[in-house]
C-alpha positions as YAML, in Angstrom:
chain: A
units: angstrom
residues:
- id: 1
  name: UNK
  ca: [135.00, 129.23, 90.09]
- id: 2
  name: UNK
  ca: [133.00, 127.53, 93.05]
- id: 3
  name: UNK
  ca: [135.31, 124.97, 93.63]
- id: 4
  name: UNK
  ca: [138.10, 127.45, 95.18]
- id: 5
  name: UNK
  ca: [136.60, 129.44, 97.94]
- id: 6
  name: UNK
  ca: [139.77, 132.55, 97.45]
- id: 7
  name: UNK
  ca: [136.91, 133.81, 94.34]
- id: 8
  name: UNK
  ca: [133.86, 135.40, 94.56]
- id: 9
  name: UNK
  ca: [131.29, 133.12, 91.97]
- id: 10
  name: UNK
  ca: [131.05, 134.73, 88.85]
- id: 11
  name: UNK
  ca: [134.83, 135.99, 88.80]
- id: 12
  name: UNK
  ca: [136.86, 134.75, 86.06]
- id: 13
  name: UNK
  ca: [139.99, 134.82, 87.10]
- id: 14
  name: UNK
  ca: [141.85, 134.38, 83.22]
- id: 15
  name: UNK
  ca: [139.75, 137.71, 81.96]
- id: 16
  name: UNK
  ca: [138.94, 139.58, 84.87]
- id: 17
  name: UNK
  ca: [140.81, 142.01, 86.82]
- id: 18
  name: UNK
  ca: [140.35, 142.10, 90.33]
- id: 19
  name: UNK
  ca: [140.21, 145.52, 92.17]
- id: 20
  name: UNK
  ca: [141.32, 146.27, 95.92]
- id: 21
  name: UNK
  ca: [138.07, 145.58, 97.27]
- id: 22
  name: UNK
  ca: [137.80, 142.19, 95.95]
- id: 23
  name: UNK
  ca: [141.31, 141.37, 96.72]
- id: 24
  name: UNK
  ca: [140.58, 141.67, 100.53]
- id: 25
  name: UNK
  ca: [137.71, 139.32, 100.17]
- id: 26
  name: UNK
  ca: [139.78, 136.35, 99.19]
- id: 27
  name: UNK
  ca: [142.44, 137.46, 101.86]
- id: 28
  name: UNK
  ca: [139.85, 137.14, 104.44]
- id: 29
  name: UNK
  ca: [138.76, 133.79, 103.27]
- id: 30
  name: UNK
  ca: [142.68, 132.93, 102.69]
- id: 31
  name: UNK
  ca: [143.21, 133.61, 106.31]
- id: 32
  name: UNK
  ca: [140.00, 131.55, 107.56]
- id: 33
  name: UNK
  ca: [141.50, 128.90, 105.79]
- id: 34
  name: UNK
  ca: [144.42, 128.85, 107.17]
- id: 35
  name: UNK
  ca: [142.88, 129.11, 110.87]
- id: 36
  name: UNK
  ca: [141.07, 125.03, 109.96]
- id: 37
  name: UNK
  ca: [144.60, 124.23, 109.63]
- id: 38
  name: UNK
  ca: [144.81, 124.07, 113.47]
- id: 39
  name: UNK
  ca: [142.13, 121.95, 113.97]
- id: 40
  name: UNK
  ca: [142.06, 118.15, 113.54]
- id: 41
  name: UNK
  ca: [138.56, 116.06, 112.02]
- id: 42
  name: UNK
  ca: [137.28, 113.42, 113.96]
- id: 43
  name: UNK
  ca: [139.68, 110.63, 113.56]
- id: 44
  name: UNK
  ca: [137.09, 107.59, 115.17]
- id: 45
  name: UNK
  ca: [134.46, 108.21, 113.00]
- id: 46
  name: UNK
  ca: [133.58, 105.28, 110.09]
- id: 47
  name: UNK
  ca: [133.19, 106.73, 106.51]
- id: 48
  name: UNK
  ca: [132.37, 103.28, 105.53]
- id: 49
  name: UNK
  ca: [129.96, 102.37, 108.31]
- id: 50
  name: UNK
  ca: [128.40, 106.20, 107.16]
- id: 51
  name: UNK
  ca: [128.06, 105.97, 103.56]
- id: 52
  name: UNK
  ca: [126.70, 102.03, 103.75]
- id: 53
  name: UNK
  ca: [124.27, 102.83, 106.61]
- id: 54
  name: UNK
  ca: [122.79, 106.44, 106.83]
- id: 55
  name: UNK
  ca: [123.50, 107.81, 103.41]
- id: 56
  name: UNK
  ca: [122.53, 104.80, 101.34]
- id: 57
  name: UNK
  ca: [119.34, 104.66, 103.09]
- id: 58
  name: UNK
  ca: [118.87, 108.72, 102.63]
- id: 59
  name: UNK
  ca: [119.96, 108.31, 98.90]
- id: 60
  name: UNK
  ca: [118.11, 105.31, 98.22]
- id: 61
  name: UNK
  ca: [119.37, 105.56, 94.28]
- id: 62
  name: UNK
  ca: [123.07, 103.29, 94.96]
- id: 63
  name: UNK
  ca: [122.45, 99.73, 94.01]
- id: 64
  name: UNK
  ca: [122.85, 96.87, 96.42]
- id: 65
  name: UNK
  ca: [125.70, 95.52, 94.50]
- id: 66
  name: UNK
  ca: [128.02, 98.74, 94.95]
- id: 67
  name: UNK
  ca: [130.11, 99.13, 98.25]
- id: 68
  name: UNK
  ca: [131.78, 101.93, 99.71]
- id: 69
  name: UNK
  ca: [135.39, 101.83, 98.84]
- id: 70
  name: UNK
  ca: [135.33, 98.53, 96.84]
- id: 71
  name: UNK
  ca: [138.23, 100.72, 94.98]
- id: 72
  name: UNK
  ca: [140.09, 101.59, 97.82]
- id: 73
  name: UNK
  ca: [143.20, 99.19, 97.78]
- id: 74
  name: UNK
  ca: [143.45, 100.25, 93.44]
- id: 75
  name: UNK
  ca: [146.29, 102.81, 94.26]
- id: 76
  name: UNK
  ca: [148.10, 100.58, 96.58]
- id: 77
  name: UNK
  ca: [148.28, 97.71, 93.94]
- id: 78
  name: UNK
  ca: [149.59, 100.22, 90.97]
- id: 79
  name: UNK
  ca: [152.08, 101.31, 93.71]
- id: 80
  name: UNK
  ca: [153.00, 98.19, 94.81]
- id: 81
  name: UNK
  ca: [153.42, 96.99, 90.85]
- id: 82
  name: UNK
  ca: [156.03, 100.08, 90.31]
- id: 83
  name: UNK
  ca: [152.89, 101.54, 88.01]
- id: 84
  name: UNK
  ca: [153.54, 105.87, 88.41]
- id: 85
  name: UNK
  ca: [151.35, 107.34, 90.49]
- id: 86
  name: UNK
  ca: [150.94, 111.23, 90.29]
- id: 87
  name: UNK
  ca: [148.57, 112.79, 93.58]
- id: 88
  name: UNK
  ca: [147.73, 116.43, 93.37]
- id: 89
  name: UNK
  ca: [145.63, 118.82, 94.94]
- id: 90
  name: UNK
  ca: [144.65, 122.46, 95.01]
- id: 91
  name: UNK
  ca: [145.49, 123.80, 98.45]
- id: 92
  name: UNK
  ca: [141.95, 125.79, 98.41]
- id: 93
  name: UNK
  ca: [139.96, 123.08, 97.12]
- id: 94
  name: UNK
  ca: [136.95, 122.57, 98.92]
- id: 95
  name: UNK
  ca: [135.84, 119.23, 97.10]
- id: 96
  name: UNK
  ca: [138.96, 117.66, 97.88]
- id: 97
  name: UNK
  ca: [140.95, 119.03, 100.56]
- id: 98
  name: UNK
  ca: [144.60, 119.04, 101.10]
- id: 99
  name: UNK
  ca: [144.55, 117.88, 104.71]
- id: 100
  name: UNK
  ca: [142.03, 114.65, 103.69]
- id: 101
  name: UNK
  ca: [144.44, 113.96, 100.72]
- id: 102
  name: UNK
  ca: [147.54, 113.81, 102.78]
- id: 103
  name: UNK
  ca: [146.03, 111.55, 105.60]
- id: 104
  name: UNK
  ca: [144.55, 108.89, 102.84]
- id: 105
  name: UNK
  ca: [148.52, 109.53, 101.37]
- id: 106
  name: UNK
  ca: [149.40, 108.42, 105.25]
- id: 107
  name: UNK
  ca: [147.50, 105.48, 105.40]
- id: 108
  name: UNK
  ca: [148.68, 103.85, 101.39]
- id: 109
  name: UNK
  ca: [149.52, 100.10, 102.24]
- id: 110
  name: UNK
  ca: [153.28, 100.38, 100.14]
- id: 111
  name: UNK
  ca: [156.60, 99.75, 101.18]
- id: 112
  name: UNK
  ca: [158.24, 102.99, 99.77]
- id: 113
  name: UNK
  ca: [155.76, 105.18, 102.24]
- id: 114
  name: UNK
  ca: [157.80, 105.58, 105.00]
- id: 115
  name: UNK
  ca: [160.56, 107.12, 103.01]
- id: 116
  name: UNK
  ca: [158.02, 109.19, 100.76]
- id: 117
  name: UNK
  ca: [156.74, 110.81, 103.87]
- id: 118
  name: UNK
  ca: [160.01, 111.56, 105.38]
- id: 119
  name: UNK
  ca: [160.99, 113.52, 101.90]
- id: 120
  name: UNK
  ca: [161.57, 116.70, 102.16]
- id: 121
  name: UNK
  ca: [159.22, 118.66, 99.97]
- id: 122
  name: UNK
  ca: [160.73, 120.57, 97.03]
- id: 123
  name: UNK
  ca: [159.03, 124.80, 95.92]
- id: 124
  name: UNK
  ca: [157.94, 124.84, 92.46]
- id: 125
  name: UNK
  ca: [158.15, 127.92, 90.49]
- id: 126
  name: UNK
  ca: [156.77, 129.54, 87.11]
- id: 127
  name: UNK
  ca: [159.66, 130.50, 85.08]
- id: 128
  name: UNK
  ca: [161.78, 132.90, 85.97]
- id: 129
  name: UNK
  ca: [158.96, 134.38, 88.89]
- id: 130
  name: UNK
  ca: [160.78, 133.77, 92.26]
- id: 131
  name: UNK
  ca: [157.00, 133.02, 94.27]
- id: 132
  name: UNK
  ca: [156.34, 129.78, 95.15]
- id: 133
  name: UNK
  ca: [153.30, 128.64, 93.23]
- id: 134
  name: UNK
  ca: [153.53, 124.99, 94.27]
- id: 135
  name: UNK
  ca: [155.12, 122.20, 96.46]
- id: 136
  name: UNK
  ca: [156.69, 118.44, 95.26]
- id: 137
  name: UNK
  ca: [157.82, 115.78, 96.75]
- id: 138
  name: UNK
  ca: [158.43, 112.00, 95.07]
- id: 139
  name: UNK
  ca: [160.15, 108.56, 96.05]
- id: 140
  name: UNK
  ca: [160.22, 105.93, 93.56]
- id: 141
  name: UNK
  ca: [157.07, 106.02, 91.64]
- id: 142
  name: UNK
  ca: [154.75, 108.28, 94.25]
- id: 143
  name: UNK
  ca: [154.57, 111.67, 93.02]
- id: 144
  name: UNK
  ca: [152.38, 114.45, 95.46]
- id: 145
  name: UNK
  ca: [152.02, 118.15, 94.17]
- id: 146
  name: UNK
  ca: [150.77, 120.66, 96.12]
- id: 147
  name: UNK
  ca: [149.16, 123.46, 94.30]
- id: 148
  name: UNK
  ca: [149.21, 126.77, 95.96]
- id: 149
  name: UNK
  ca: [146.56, 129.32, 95.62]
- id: 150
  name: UNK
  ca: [144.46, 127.09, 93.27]
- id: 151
  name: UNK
  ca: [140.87, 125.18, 94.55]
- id: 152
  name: UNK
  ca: [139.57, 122.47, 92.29]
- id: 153
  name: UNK
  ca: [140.30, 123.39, 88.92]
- id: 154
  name: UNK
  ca: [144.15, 123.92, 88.96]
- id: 155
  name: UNK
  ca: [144.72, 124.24, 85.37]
- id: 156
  name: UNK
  ca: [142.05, 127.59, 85.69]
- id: 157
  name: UNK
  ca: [144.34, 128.81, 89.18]
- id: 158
  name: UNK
  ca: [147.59, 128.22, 88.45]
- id: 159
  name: UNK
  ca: [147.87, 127.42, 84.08]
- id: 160
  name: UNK
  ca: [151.45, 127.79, 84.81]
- id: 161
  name: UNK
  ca: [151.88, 125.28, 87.32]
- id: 162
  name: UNK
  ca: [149.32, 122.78, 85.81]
- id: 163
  name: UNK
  ca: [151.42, 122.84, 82.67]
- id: 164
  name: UNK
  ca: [154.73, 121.95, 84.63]
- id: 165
  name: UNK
  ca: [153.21, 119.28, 86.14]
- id: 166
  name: UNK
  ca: [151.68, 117.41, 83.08]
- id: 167
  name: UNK
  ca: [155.02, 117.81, 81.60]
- id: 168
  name: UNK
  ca: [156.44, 115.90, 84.15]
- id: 169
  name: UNK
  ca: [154.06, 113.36, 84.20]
- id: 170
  name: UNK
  ca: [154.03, 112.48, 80.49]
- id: 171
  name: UNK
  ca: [157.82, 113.09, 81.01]
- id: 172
  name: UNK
  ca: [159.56, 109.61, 80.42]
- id: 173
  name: UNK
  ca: [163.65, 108.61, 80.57]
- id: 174
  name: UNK
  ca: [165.09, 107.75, 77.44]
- id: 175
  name: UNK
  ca: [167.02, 104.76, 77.80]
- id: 176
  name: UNK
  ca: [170.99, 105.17, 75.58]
- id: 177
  name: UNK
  ca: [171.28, 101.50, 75.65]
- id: 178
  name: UNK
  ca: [171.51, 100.81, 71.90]
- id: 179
  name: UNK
  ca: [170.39, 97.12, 72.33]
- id: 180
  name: UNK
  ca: [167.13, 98.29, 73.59]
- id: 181
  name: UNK
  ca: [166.08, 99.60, 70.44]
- id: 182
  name: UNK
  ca: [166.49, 96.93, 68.35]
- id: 183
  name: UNK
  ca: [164.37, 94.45, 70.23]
...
């Protein structure tokens, strides 16, 4: 799995077993990980001004009539609307990373935001197993999992976890109003 960086490519982590030797590997990396933690990205620089400038030129394949983040206020909108909104993200996933995900998450344009950050965030578990595979937190309709121990692929890292969190997704109330129903 290349998208999580705690595997070696070519391990498959449903069929394989890992021995002690490998196992340190992924510690190692585990632990470099958790040393970018303590360091910030550059917070002035434009992604916009970059990807319509410099890479466009470099790429020279993106037609003139697509922008850079002509999608960006989408998630905003649904929010705003009261449309569900479900955010997750592998801890160890190095195409989308957990720190970029929670500052776009800072920067949503909806009223509810405030409150959703100030949410405490609630440990999800598999079963019965006491570890903490995951983290939650929700307000209204924003929904943010964080996926522990999984990079890119989730469903391949953590099947447990995945599972839990499609259920609660596709999870809907059922109203008991009896007039409802015959409308």
């Amino acid at each position: 799995d290349f998208y999580n960086f705690l595997l070696d490519s070519g391990m498959d982590p449903v069929s394989m077993a890992a021995t002690e030797a490998v196992r340190a590997t992924p510690r190692k990396r585990y632990l470099r990980y958790l040393d970018s933690l303590t360091t910030s990205p550059d917070e002035n620089g434009d992604l916009g001004l970059l990807m319509e400038g410099a890479i466009r030129k470099k790429l020279g394949i993106i037609p003139n009539d697509v922008n850079w983040g002509g999608q960006s206020d989408l998630v905003d909108e649904l929010l705003n609307k009261g449309v569900n909104v479900t955010i997750y993200n592998g801890q160890l996933d190095v195409i989308c990373s957990t720190k970029g995900t929670e500052a776009w998450v800072k920067k949503l344009k909806w009223d509810g935001l405030k409150t959703f950050l100030n949410t405490d965030r609630t440990p999800l578990y598999c079963g019965d197993d006491l570890i903490t595979k995951g983290f939650t937190k929700s307000y209204r309709n924003l929904h943010f999992y964080w996926i522990l121990e999984a990079g890119h692929f989730v469903p391949v890292d953590q099947p447990c976890i995945a599972l839990e969190m499609v259920g609660n997704i596709t999870r809907s109330s059922v109203s008991t109003n009896e007039d409802e129903y015959e409308k």
